[in-house]
Structure formats: structure tokens, C-alpha cells
mmCIF file of C-alpha atoms and ligand atoms in Angstrom:
data_model
loop_
_atom_site.group_PDB
_atom_site.id
_atom_site.type_symbol
_atom_site.label_atom_id
_atom_site.label_comp_id
_atom_site.label_asym_id
_atom_site.label_seq_id
_atom_site.Cartn_x
_atom_site.Cartn_y
_atom_site.Cartn_z
ATOM 1 C CA UNK J 1 66.508 144.895 82.078
ATOM 2 C CA UNK J 2 66.143 141.745 82.077
ATOM 3 C CA UNK J 3 63.014 140.002 82.269
ATOM 4 C CA UNK J 4 63.623 136.415 81.187
ATOM 5 C CA UNK J 5 63.802 135.419 85.466
ATOM 6 C CA UNK J 6 60.998 137.080 86.627
ATOM 7 C CA UNK J 7 57.454 135.279 86.356
ATOM 8 C CA UNK J 8 54.009 136.910 84.809
ATOM 9 C CA UNK J 9 50.324 136.135 83.578
ATOM 10 C CA UNK J 10 50.359 136.956 80.082
ATOM 11 C CA UNK J 11 47.199 139.142 80.367
ATOM 12 C CA UNK J 12 46.792 142.252 78.804
ATOM 13 C CA UNK J 13 47.497 144.108 75.478
ATOM 14 C CA UNK J 14 50.601 145.088 75.976
ATOM 15 C CA UNK J 15 52.648 147.413 74.514
ATOM 16 C CA UNK J 16 50.274 149.667 74.613
ATOM 17 C CA UNK J 17 50.088 151.925 71.849
ATOM 18 C CA UNK J 18 51.673 155.861 71.783
ATOM 19 C CA UNK J 19 50.037 157.576 69.552
ATOM 20 C CA UNK J 20 50.192 161.797 68.917
ATOM 21 C CA UNK J 21 48.380 164.120 69.774
ATOM 22 C CA UNK J 22 47.397 165.597 67.281
ATOM 23 C CA UNK J 23 44.782 168.381 66.981
ATOM 24 C CA UNK J 24 44.630 169.054 71.130
ATOM 25 C CA UNK J 25 48.367 170.417 70.858
ATOM 26 C CA UNK J 26 47.044 172.556 68.092
ATOM 27 C CA UNK J 27 43.859 173.609 69.502
ATOM 28 C CA UNK J 28 46.599 174.608 72.742
ATOM 29 C CA UNK J 29 49.464 176.261 70.740
ATOM 30 C CA UNK J 30 47.119 178.807 68.946
ATOM 31 C CA UNK J 31 46.082 179.754 72.843
ATOM 32 C CA UNK J 32 49.996 179.908 73.539
ATOM 33 C CA UNK J 33 53.218 177.966 73.825
ATOM 34 C CA UNK J 34 52.976 174.322 74.670
ATOM 35 C CA UNK J 35 55.372 170.819 73.756
ATOM 36 C CA UNK J 36 53.648 168.142 71.809
ATOM 37 C CA UNK J 37 51.742 166.637 73.396
ATOM 38 C CA UNK J 38 51.552 162.113 72.443
ATOM 39 C CA UNK J 39 48.702 159.733 74.642
ATOM 40 C CA UNK J 40 50.380 156.012 76.637
ATOM 41 C CA UNK J 41 47.470 154.128 75.964
ATOM 42 C CA UNK J 42 47.636 152.450 78.616
ATOM 43 C CA UNK J 43 43.328 152.439 78.843
ATOM 44 C CA UNK J 44 44.197 150.030 75.955
ATOM 45 C CA UNK J 45 45.737 147.181 77.684
ATOM 46 C CA UNK J 46 43.080 145.228 77.022
ATOM 47 C CA UNK J 47 41.052 142.382 79.620
ATOM 48 C CA UNK J 48 37.641 144.115 80.102
ATOM 49 C CA UNK J 49 38.602 147.680 79.151
ATOM 50 C CA UNK J 50 41.904 147.891 80.004
ATOM 51 C CA UNK J 51 43.991 150.642 81.937
ATOM 52 C CA UNK J 52 46.923 150.092 84.945
ATOM 53 C CA UNK J 53 46.656 147.857 85.988
ATOM 54 C CA UNK J 54 46.664 145.095 84.271
ATOM 55 C CA UNK J 55 50.449 146.329 84.090
ATOM 56 C CA UNK J 56 50.521 145.788 87.458
ATOM 57 C CA UNK J 57 48.540 142.628 87.657
ATOM 58 C CA UNK J 58 50.733 140.931 84.831
ATOM 59 C CA UNK J 59 53.314 140.262 87.414
ATOM 60 C CA UNK J 60 50.748 139.988 91.082
ATOM 61 C CA UNK J 61 48.778 137.178 89.444
ATOM 62 C CA UNK J 62 52.312 135.499 88.200
ATOM 63 C CA UNK J 63 53.440 135.952 91.784
ATOM 64 C CA UNK J 64 49.557 134.843 93.600
ATOM 65 C CA UNK J 65 50.113 131.131 91.429
ATOM 66 C CA UNK J 66 53.432 130.954 91.963
ATOM 67 C CA UNK J 67 52.584 130.458 96.085
ATOM 68 C CA UNK J 68 49.477 129.069 95.052
ATOM 69 C CA UNK J 69 46.137 131.009 95.341
ATOM 70 C CA UNK J 70 43.151 130.147 93.935
ATOM 71 C CA UNK J 71 41.708 133.449 95.575
ATOM 72 C CA UNK J 72 42.701 137.248 95.157
ATOM 73 C CA UNK J 73 41.627 139.777 97.940
ATOM 74 C CA UNK J 74 42.020 143.129 96.926
ATOM 75 C CA UNK J 75 40.622 146.446 97.429
ATOM 76 C CA UNK J 76 39.796 150.373 95.920
ATOM 77 C CA UNK J 77 36.723 152.231 96.292
ATOM 78 C CA UNK J 78 33.854 151.805 94.977
ATOM 79 C CA UNK J 79 34.017 153.196 91.764
ATOM 80 C CA UNK J 80 37.340 151.220 92.247
ATOM 81 C CA UNK J 81 39.192 150.732 88.871
ATOM 82 C CA UNK J 82 41.474 147.346 89.992
ATOM 83 C CA UNK J 83 39.363 145.973 92.043
ATOM 84 C CA UNK J 84 37.703 145.512 88.329
ATOM 85 C CA UNK J 85 40.342 144.673 86.490
ATOM 86 C CA UNK J 86 41.777 142.691 89.743
ATOM 87 C CA UNK J 87 38.363 140.345 89.068
ATOM 88 C CA UNK J 88 39.015 140.625 84.897
ATOM 89 C CA UNK J 89 42.352 139.070 86.239
ATOM 90 C CA UNK J 90 41.113 136.549 88.672
ATOM 91 C CA UNK J 91 38.017 135.046 86.163
ATOM 92 C CA UNK J 92 41.133 134.744 82.993
ATOM 93 C CA UNK J 93 42.747 132.568 85.755
ATOM 94 C CA UNK J 94 40.552 130.756 86.921
ATOM 95 C CA UNK J 95 41.156 131.972 89.998
ATOM 96 C CA UNK J 96 38.093 133.018 93.008
ATOM 97 C CA UNK J 97 37.839 137.080 93.232
ATOM 98 C CA UNK J 98 36.623 139.010 97.459
ATOM 99 C CA UNK J 99 36.349 142.522 96.555
ATOM 100 C CA UNK J 100 35.863 145.039 99.700
ATOM 101 C CA UNK J 101 34.954 148.295 98.349
ATOM 102 C CA UNK J 102 35.301 152.034 100.629
ATOM 103 C CA UNK J 103 32.948 154.721 100.450
ATOM 104 C CA UNK J 104 35.250 157.533 99.989
ATOM 105 C CA UNK J 105 32.749 160.117 98.266
ATOM 106 C CA UNK J 106 28.495 159.960 99.158
ATOM 107 C CA UNK J 107 27.211 159.051 95.471
ATOM 108 C CA UNK J 108 24.721 158.517 93.712
ATOM 109 C CA UNK J 109 22.675 155.212 92.518
ATOM 110 C CA UNK J 110 25.267 155.330 89.971
ATOM 111 C CA UNK J 111 27.716 155.570 91.533
ATOM 112 C CA UNK J 112 26.937 152.762 92.812
ATOM 113 C CA UNK J 113 25.876 150.645 91.040
ATOM 114 C CA UNK J 114 27.039 151.283 87.873
ATOM 115 C CA UNK J 115 30.144 151.732 86.269
ATOM 116 C CA UNK J 116 32.799 149.180 87.655
ATOM 117 C CA UNK J 117 30.567 148.382 89.715
ATOM 118 C CA UNK J 118 28.851 147.111 87.150
ATOM 119 C CA UNK J 119 31.402 145.225 85.629
ATOM 120 C CA UNK J 120 32.706 143.405 89.013
ATOM 121 C CA UNK J 121 29.348 141.572 89.326
ATOM 122 C CA UNK J 122 29.967 140.049 86.526
ATOM 123 C CA UNK J 123 33.422 139.463 86.373
ATOM 124 C CA UNK J 124 32.065 136.887 88.958
ATOM 125 C CA UNK J 125 33.677 138.144 91.562
ATOM 126 C CA UNK J 126 31.997 138.676 95.250
ATOM 127 C CA UNK J 127 31.652 142.044 96.671
ATOM 128 C CA UNK J 128 32.548 140.561 100.591
ATOM 129 C CA UNK J 129 31.271 144.205 101.896
ATOM 130 C CA UNK J 130 31.061 148.219 101.037
ATOM 131 C CA UNK J 131 32.973 149.791 104.426
ATOM 132 C CA UNK J 132 32.519 152.666 104.908
ATOM 133 C CA UNK J 133 35.153 155.719 104.354
ATOM 134 C CA UNK J 134 38.472 155.078 106.025
ATOM 135 C CA UNK J 135 38.465 151.549 108.097
ATOM 136 C CA UNK J 136 41.815 149.792 107.816
ATOM 137 C CA UNK J 137 41.163 149.123 105.241
ATOM 138 C CA UNK J 138 44.251 146.745 104.742
ATOM 139 C CA UNK J 139 43.247 144.666 108.224
ATOM 140 C CA UNK J 140 39.998 144.242 106.776
ATOM 141 C CA UNK J 141 41.934 142.280 103.928
ATOM 142 C CA UNK J 142 44.301 140.627 106.536
ATOM 143 C CA UNK J 143 40.779 139.430 108.482
ATOM 144 C CA UNK J 144 39.149 137.868 105.281
ATOM 145 C CA UNK J 145 42.060 135.998 104.272
ATOM 146 C CA UNK J 146 43.120 134.734 107.389
ATOM 147 C CA UNK J 147 39.137 133.720 107.782
ATOM 148 C CA UNK J 148 39.539 131.966 104.003
ATOM 149 C CA UNK J 149 42.635 129.536 105.159
ATOM 150 C CA UNK J 150 40.913 128.234 108.416
ATOM 151 C CA UNK J 151 38.915 126.925 105.573
ATOM 152 C CA UNK J 152 41.373 125.495 103.268
ATOM 153 C CA UNK J 153 41.824 128.110 101.159
ATOM 154 C CA UNK J 154 44.870 129.241 99.769
ATOM 155 C CA UNK J 155 44.173 133.890 99.301
ATOM 156 C CA UNK J 156 46.723 135.924 98.286
ATOM 157 C CA UNK J 157 46.084 139.721 99.201
ATOM 158 C CA UNK J 158 47.045 142.488 97.139
ATOM 159 C CA UNK J 159 47.004 146.170 98.669
ATOM 160 C CA UNK J 160 45.006 148.729 97.397
ATOM 161 C CA UNK J 161 45.783 149.863 93.027
ATOM 162 C CA UNK J 162 48.227 146.567 93.454
ATOM 163 C CA UNK J 163 51.329 149.018 94.381
ATOM 164 C CA UNK J 164 53.559 147.297 95.799
ATOM 165 C CA UNK J 165 57.152 145.849 94.410
ATOM 166 C CA UNK J 166 55.921 143.206 92.394
ATOM 167 C CA UNK J 167 53.079 145.383 90.652
ATOM 168 C CA UNK J 168 55.540 148.398 89.911
ATOM 169 C CA UNK J 169 56.906 146.159 87.326
ATOM 170 C CA UNK J 170 54.333 146.892 85.681
ATOM 171 C CA UNK J 171 55.794 149.922 85.154
ATOM 172 C CA UNK J 172 59.122 149.216 85.270
ATOM 173 C CA UNK J 173 58.278 147.551 81.808
ATOM 174 C CA UNK J 174 56.158 150.754 80.885
ATOM 175 C CA UNK J 175 59.680 153.090 81.057
ATOM 176 C CA UNK J 176 61.379 150.234 78.910
ATOM 177 C CA UNK J 177 58.803 150.261 76.333
ATOM 178 C CA UNK J 178 58.558 154.178 76.357
ATOM 179 C CA UNK J 179 62.232 154.586 76.330
ATOM 180 C CA UNK J 180 62.502 152.218 73.175
ATOM 181 C CA UNK J 181 60.197 153.554 71.186
ATOM 182 C CA UNK J 182 61.029 156.208 68.332
ATOM 183 C CA UNK J 183 62.101 159.649 69.475
ATOM 184 C CA UNK J 184 63.107 161.769 72.263
ATOM 185 C CA UNK J 185 60.531 162.024 75.730
ATOM 186 C CA UNK J 186 61.457 164.821 78.015
ATOM 187 C CA UNK J 187 58.812 164.473 80.097
ATOM 188 C CA UNK J 188 55.753 161.722 81.036
ATOM 189 C CA UNK J 189 52.928 163.340 82.959
ATOM 190 C CA UNK J 190 49.732 160.703 84.085
ATOM 191 C CA UNK J 191 47.770 160.573 87.612
ATOM 192 C CA UNK J 192 48.796 159.981 90.645
ATOM 193 C CA UNK J 193 46.998 157.689 93.242
ATOM 194 C CA UNK J 194 48.583 154.688 94.986
ATOM 195 C CA UNK J 195 52.016 155.837 93.475
ATOM 196 C CA UNK J 196 52.930 152.166 92.128
ATOM 197 C CA UNK J 197 52.491 153.563 88.433
ATOM 198 C CA UNK J 198 54.739 156.185 89.385
ATOM 199 C CA UNK J 199 57.340 154.876 91.417
ATOM 200 C CA UNK J 200 57.730 152.131 88.841
ATOM 201 C CA UNK J 201 58.321 154.943 85.727
ATOM 202 C CA UNK J 202 60.919 156.550 87.720
ATOM 203 C CA UNK J 203 62.677 152.633 88.696
ATOM 204 C CA UNK J 204 62.377 151.787 85.211
ATOM 205 C CA UNK J 205 64.016 155.824 83.658
ATOM 206 C CA UNK J 206 66.659 155.396 86.466
ATOM 207 C CA UNK J 207 67.456 152.068 86.316
ATOM 208 C CA UNK J 208 67.729 152.620 82.078
ATOM 209 C CA UNK J 209 69.972 155.873 82.783
ATOM 210 C CA UNK J 210 67.258 158.366 80.598
ATOM 211 C CA UNK J 211 67.090 161.957 81.532
ATOM 212 C CA UNK J 212 63.384 161.563 80.561
ATOM 213 C CA UNK J 213 61.423 163.428 83.330
ATOM 214 C CA UNK J 214 58.038 161.947 86.030
ATOM 215 C CA UNK J 215 55.715 164.623 86.892
ATOM 216 C CA UNK J 216 52.790 162.269 89.086
ATOM 217 C CA UNK J 217 49.464 164.414 89.169
ATOM 218 C CA UNK J 218 47.487 164.328 92.191
ATOM 219 C CA UNK J 219 44.655 162.725 93.078
ATOM 220 C CA UNK J 220 44.588 162.523 97.131
ATOM 221 C CA UNK J 221 47.635 163.073 98.894
ATOM 222 C CA UNK J 222 49.130 166.504 99.642
ATOM 223 C CA UNK J 223 52.230 166.176 97.994
ATOM 224 C CA UNK J 224 54.654 166.374 100.721
ATOM 225 C CA UNK J 225 53.034 163.051 101.674
ATOM 226 C CA UNK J 226 52.682 161.355 98.058
ATOM 227 C CA UNK J 227 55.921 162.068 97.341
ATOM 228 C CA UNK J 228 57.464 160.255 100.124
ATOM 229 C CA UNK J 229 55.322 157.412 99.227
ATOM 230 C CA UNK J 230 56.849 157.429 95.342
ATOM 231 C CA UNK J 231 60.141 157.938 95.695
ATOM 232 C CA UNK J 232 59.581 154.597 99.443
ATOM 233 C CA UNK J 233 58.609 152.529 96.354
ATOM 234 C CA UNK J 234 60.622 152.854 93.758
ATOM 235 C CA UNK J 235 63.821 152.406 95.827
ATOM 236 C CA UNK J 236 62.038 149.595 96.992
ATOM 237 C CA UNK J 237 61.076 147.846 93.165
ATOM 238 C CA UNK J 238 64.720 148.831 92.037
ATOM 239 C CA UNK J 239 66.256 146.958 95.713
ATOM 240 C CA UNK J 240 63.857 143.837 94.245
ATOM 241 C CA UNK J 241 65.081 144.009 90.811
ATOM 242 C CA UNK J 242 68.125 144.043 92.797
ATOM 243 C CA UNK J 243 69.809 146.574 91.290
ATOM 244 C CA UNK J 244 71.547 148.887 93.154
ATOM 245 C CA UNK J 245 71.086 152.238 92.817
ATOM 246 C CA UNK J 246 69.248 155.067 94.190
ATOM 247 C CA UNK J 247 66.685 157.208 93.333
ATOM 248 C CA UNK J 248 67.397 161.374 93.939
ATOM 249 C CA UNK J 249 64.409 163.213 96.227
ATOM 250 C CA UNK J 250 64.200 165.454 92.880
ATOM 251 C CA UNK J 251 63.272 162.745 90.737
ATOM 252 C CA UNK J 252 59.858 162.280 92.478
ATOM 253 C CA UNK J 253 57.648 165.425 90.715
ATOM 254 C CA UNK J 254 53.456 165.705 92.325
ATOM 255 C CA UNK J 255 51.738 168.544 91.852
ATOM 256 C CA UNK J 256 48.385 168.094 94.099
ATOM 257 C CA UNK J 257 47.103 170.555 93.298
ATOM 258 C CA UNK J 258 44.321 168.989 90.887
ATOM 259 C CA UNK J 259 42.633 166.636 93.728
ATOM 260 C CA UNK J 260 39.766 169.025 94.366
ATOM 261 C CA UNK J 261 38.150 168.392 97.551
ATOM 262 C CA UNK J 262 39.581 164.991 97.591
ATOM 263 C CA UNK J 263 39.804 161.127 95.918
ATOM 264 C CA UNK J 264 36.671 160.664 92.925
ATOM 265 C CA UNK J 265 34.808 164.304 94.018
ATOM 266 C CA UNK J 266 35.049 166.086 91.066
ATOM 267 C CA UNK J 267 36.514 169.104 89.990
ATOM 268 C CA UNK J 268 35.730 171.817 87.083
ATOM 269 C CA UNK J 269 39.042 171.480 85.385
ATOM 270 C CA UNK J 270 38.460 167.972 85.674
ATOM 271 C CA UNK J 271 35.607 168.230 83.594
ATOM 272 C CA UNK J 272 36.661 170.655 81.898
ATOM 273 C CA UNK J 273 40.040 168.200 80.513
ATOM 274 C CA UNK J 274 37.138 165.159 79.586
ATOM 275 C CA UNK J 275 35.147 166.976 77.509
ATOM 276 C CA UNK J 276 38.535 168.840 75.697
ATOM 277 C CA UNK J 277 40.404 165.596 75.101
ATOM 278 C CA UNK J 278 36.709 163.887 73.572
ATOM 279 C CA UNK J 279 35.672 166.594 71.659
ATOM 280 C CA UNK J 280 39.424 167.270 70.525
ATOM 281 C CA UNK J 281 40.502 163.480 70.254
ATOM 282 C CA UNK J 282 38.208 161.563 70.297
ATOM 283 C CA UNK J 283 39.401 159.972 73.890
ATOM 284 C CA UNK J 284 37.167 159.192 76.515
ATOM 285 C CA UNK J 285 39.010 160.430 79.953
ATOM 286 C CA UNK J 286 37.789 159.641 83.491
ATOM 287 C CA UNK J 287 36.238 160.718 86.350
ATOM 288 C CA UNK J 288 38.875 160.322 89.443
ATOM 289 C CA UNK J 289 41.795 159.879 87.506
ATOM 290 C CA UNK J 290 43.047 160.728 83.778
ATOM 291 C CA UNK J 291 40.802 163.497 84.011
ATOM 292 C CA UNK J 292 42.125 165.385 87.089
ATOM 293 C CA UNK J 293 45.761 164.256 85.264
ATOM 294 C CA UNK J 294 44.924 165.620 81.916
ATOM 295 C CA UNK J 295 43.399 169.073 83.667
ATOM 296 C CA UNK J 296 47.206 168.977 85.419
ATOM 297 C CA UNK J 297 49.187 168.445 82.612
ATOM 298 C CA UNK J 298 47.294 171.500 80.849
ATOM 299 C CA UNK J 299 47.409 173.718 83.246
ATOM 300 C CA UNK J 300 52.127 172.536 83.739
ATOM 301 C CA UNK J 301 51.515 173.865 80.094
ATOM 302 C CA UNK J 302 49.022 177.166 81.067
ATOM 303 C CA UNK J 303 52.092 177.971 83.498
ATOM 304 C CA UNK J 304 55.029 176.783 81.006
ATOM 305 C CA UNK J 305 56.364 173.990 83.032
ATOM 306 C CA UNK J 306 57.687 173.102 79.727
ATOM 307 C CA UNK J 307 59.349 173.681 76.063
ATOM 308 C CA UNK J 308 57.515 174.045 72.852
ATOM 309 C CA UNK J 309 60.452 171.776 71.597
ATOM 310 C CA UNK J 310 59.358 169.253 74.286
ATOM 311 C CA UNK J 311 58.089 165.984 73.362
ATOM 312 C CA UNK J 312 54.987 164.625 76.474
ATOM 313 C CA UNK J 313 54.161 161.784 77.123
ATOM 314 C CA UNK J 314 50.462 162.201 78.462
ATOM 315 C CA UNK J 315 50.041 158.237 79.518
ATOM 316 C CA UNK J 316 46.294 157.249 80.276
ATOM 317 C CA UNK J 317 45.886 154.958 82.470
ATOM 318 C CA UNK J 318 41.948 154.415 82.759
ATOM 319 C CA UNK J 319 38.772 154.104 84.118
ATOM 320 C CA UNK J 320 36.604 155.329 81.505
ATOM 321 C CA UNK J 321 34.076 152.755 82.537
ATOM 322 C CA UNK J 322 33.809 155.057 85.187
ATOM 323 C CA UNK J 323 32.267 157.687 83.724
ATOM 324 C CA UNK J 324 29.509 155.692 84.035
ATOM 325 C CA UNK J 325 28.901 156.087 88.217
ATOM 326 C CA UNK J 326 29.141 159.901 87.777
ATOM 327 C CA UNK J 327 26.584 160.735 84.907
ATOM 328 C CA UNK J 328 25.610 163.222 87.089
ATOM 329 C CA UNK J 329 29.780 165.336 86.904
ATOM 330 C CA UNK J 330 28.600 165.766 83.516
ATOM 331 C CA UNK J 331 25.316 166.453 82.806
HETATM 332 C C1 LIG H 401 44.748 153.241 89.733
HETATM 333 C C2 LIG H 401 44.754 154.485 88.570
HETATM 334 C C3 LIG H 401 45.575 155.607 88.389
HETATM 335 C C4 LIG H 401 47.058 155.817 89.199
HETATM 336 O O1 LIG H 401 47.712 154.443 89.449
HETATM 337 P P1 LIG H 401 48.276 154.385 91.198
HETATM 338 O O2 LIG H 401 49.843 153.524 90.020
HETATM 339 O O3 LIG H 401 47.407 153.580 92.045
HETATM 340 O O4 LIG H 401 49.048 155.497 91.201
HETATM 341 C C5 LIG H 401 45.348 156.260 87.480
HETATM 342 N N1 LIG H 401 43.976 156.137 86.923
HETATM 343 C C6 LIG H 401 42.971 155.160 86.766
HETATM 344 C C7 LIG H 401 42.316 154.833 85.989
HETATM 345 C C8 LIG H 401 43.158 154.455 87.647
HETATM 346 O O5 LIG H 401 42.910 153.429 88.006
#
């Protein structure tokens, strides 16, 4: 793909490492058939502890700077990794950052103040407001942008998770990285929320003519709704790149059986997946996304969704600092 025309700010340490999960694979093979497992370390993208939003922000911040923005506005859950990475990206480019946080679960004092919230503040972002569950966050952001414009600022509003065609370009680039890495990849598995990660990967593999499949483990929406969101964004992303290809609905695979009570609520499978990967590989997942994503991967292995000779890459999308907001779930 031709990247030279698309504005990008080099905020992260990208490409990220791709490593074999040798001990986890061995552990699972003692219990049943298991493909060869790999991990794409998007938790190691740098920028204030990294994560998948760094990839999206490289393109979003470039777009903001192109438009002359002086302040980034975004929204997320109280323990939003996206909000924290946006705060860091803003700091790294001398922009102001204003955050709106949605109270999606009833958290304890650590949930409200530690983990990502502590880092948002350390990075100099303003937490404008914490709003109740099911607020129209996009509308509140537009209202804030209007007030800032009236004061002479140039705000750039980033939707939750940075999941626009511009943000999804970060994962088109990741698909290309995976395609160029040594060896075949049969499946890529990761946690899916606001859908930009999966949409970018699906669009990227489609654009490359790759046979690699992508399985998203939903952390929020039921399967049908998540497939629609990913599919629509993947098509808009190809349009944005002027690539004239369609994406089959069957190319968007989502498993919604690992959400539990809802977004941000811990599950028993998440807790055991986080502990298993910590204790076999020394790698820390997170409670809201990659822990549930890994639970979904373990479930798919148990159901023999893959062949033993397959190579399966789990994308560690970051969020480890969220563990400090969820201490009670692991106690
Ligand atoms: C945002 C996030 C995801 C989900 O990515 P989307 O592009 O929103 O689907 C997964 N893992 C972590 C740690 C995240 O912060």
C-alpha cells in the first residue's frame, strides 16, 4: 500500500514486536489440540505505556495538526485507555487535551482515581466531566467543541476509541506489518470494542489480498451489532484509501460470549486468562479488553476452531495500567 501520501505523526514505537507464546502453547497442548500461538505486542507501542490507540492516534493527530487544531477532545469510560493515550499524544505534540469520562460501572475508589485516571492527570489532560452511563457522549463533545471555538480555539473531536476511517488506518498498517512478518498467519484474534482495530485489520488484509482471518472477541456489543459496526467501518476505511474492493460480511467474525454482565465488568474467565498468561509468559493483560480477548481465544481453542498446524496471532492491545483500577477483581 502507498503510505507516503497519508499524513502520519510518528508517536509510537512501531512496528511492534511479534513473539511466540511458547510456554502458553506447551501448557495448552498438554490439555488438548492447540495451534501455535503468537503475540503481537501492541502493548509495547510506547507513549505512556502504549496500547492500540497509539496506532490510531498517529493518523488522527496528523489530521488534527493538518486542520490547525490546538486542542484534542475525546471520551471514554472512566478507565479508558484511549483517553490516556490521547492525553499522551496531545502532550507529545504540545496540544491541549480535554476528556469526558462516562461512568459505565459502579467502581470503587481505585477504579475512579488510579490506573488510567491517575495517568490522564499526570499527562496534563483536563477531565472536564464524569457523566452518567448512557449519556450521549458525542453530543456532549460537540457542545464542548462549540464552547471552545467561541473562545477562539480550534478543537479536534476524536470519537470514542478513535474509531474513524482515519484512526483505522493505524490497523491497516498493522495488517501490513503482520503480512510482512516471517511465516504464515492463519488467524488474528483480539478484543473488539469501538471496532477500529478489527475494521482496520479486515480492510488491510482485504486490500493486501491476504488469506489471514480476523476474529474479534466483543467486550461490549452483541455479535450482530458488532459485525455491522466493524463491517461498515472497514468499508469506509477502504473508501478513504480509494481502494475499490468490497468486504464480505463473512470476513467479519465476532464472538460475543465473553462480555459477561457488560462492558468493564470483570468475569471469572477474564481473571483466569490474565493469571494464566502472567504465569506462563510473564506478560500482563488487562481486565477490560485483552483479558476478555484472551478468554475468547482460549474458548476458541477449546472448541477446536483452529487446526493444530495453524499459526494464530493474539494482538495484545494494551491496557495493563487498567489493572490498578481493578485490584478488587484479582484480590
Ligand atoms: C480500545 C481497546 C481495545 C479495542 O479496540 P477497538 O479499536 O476500540 O475495537 C482493545 N484493547 C484495549 C486495551 C483497548 O484500550
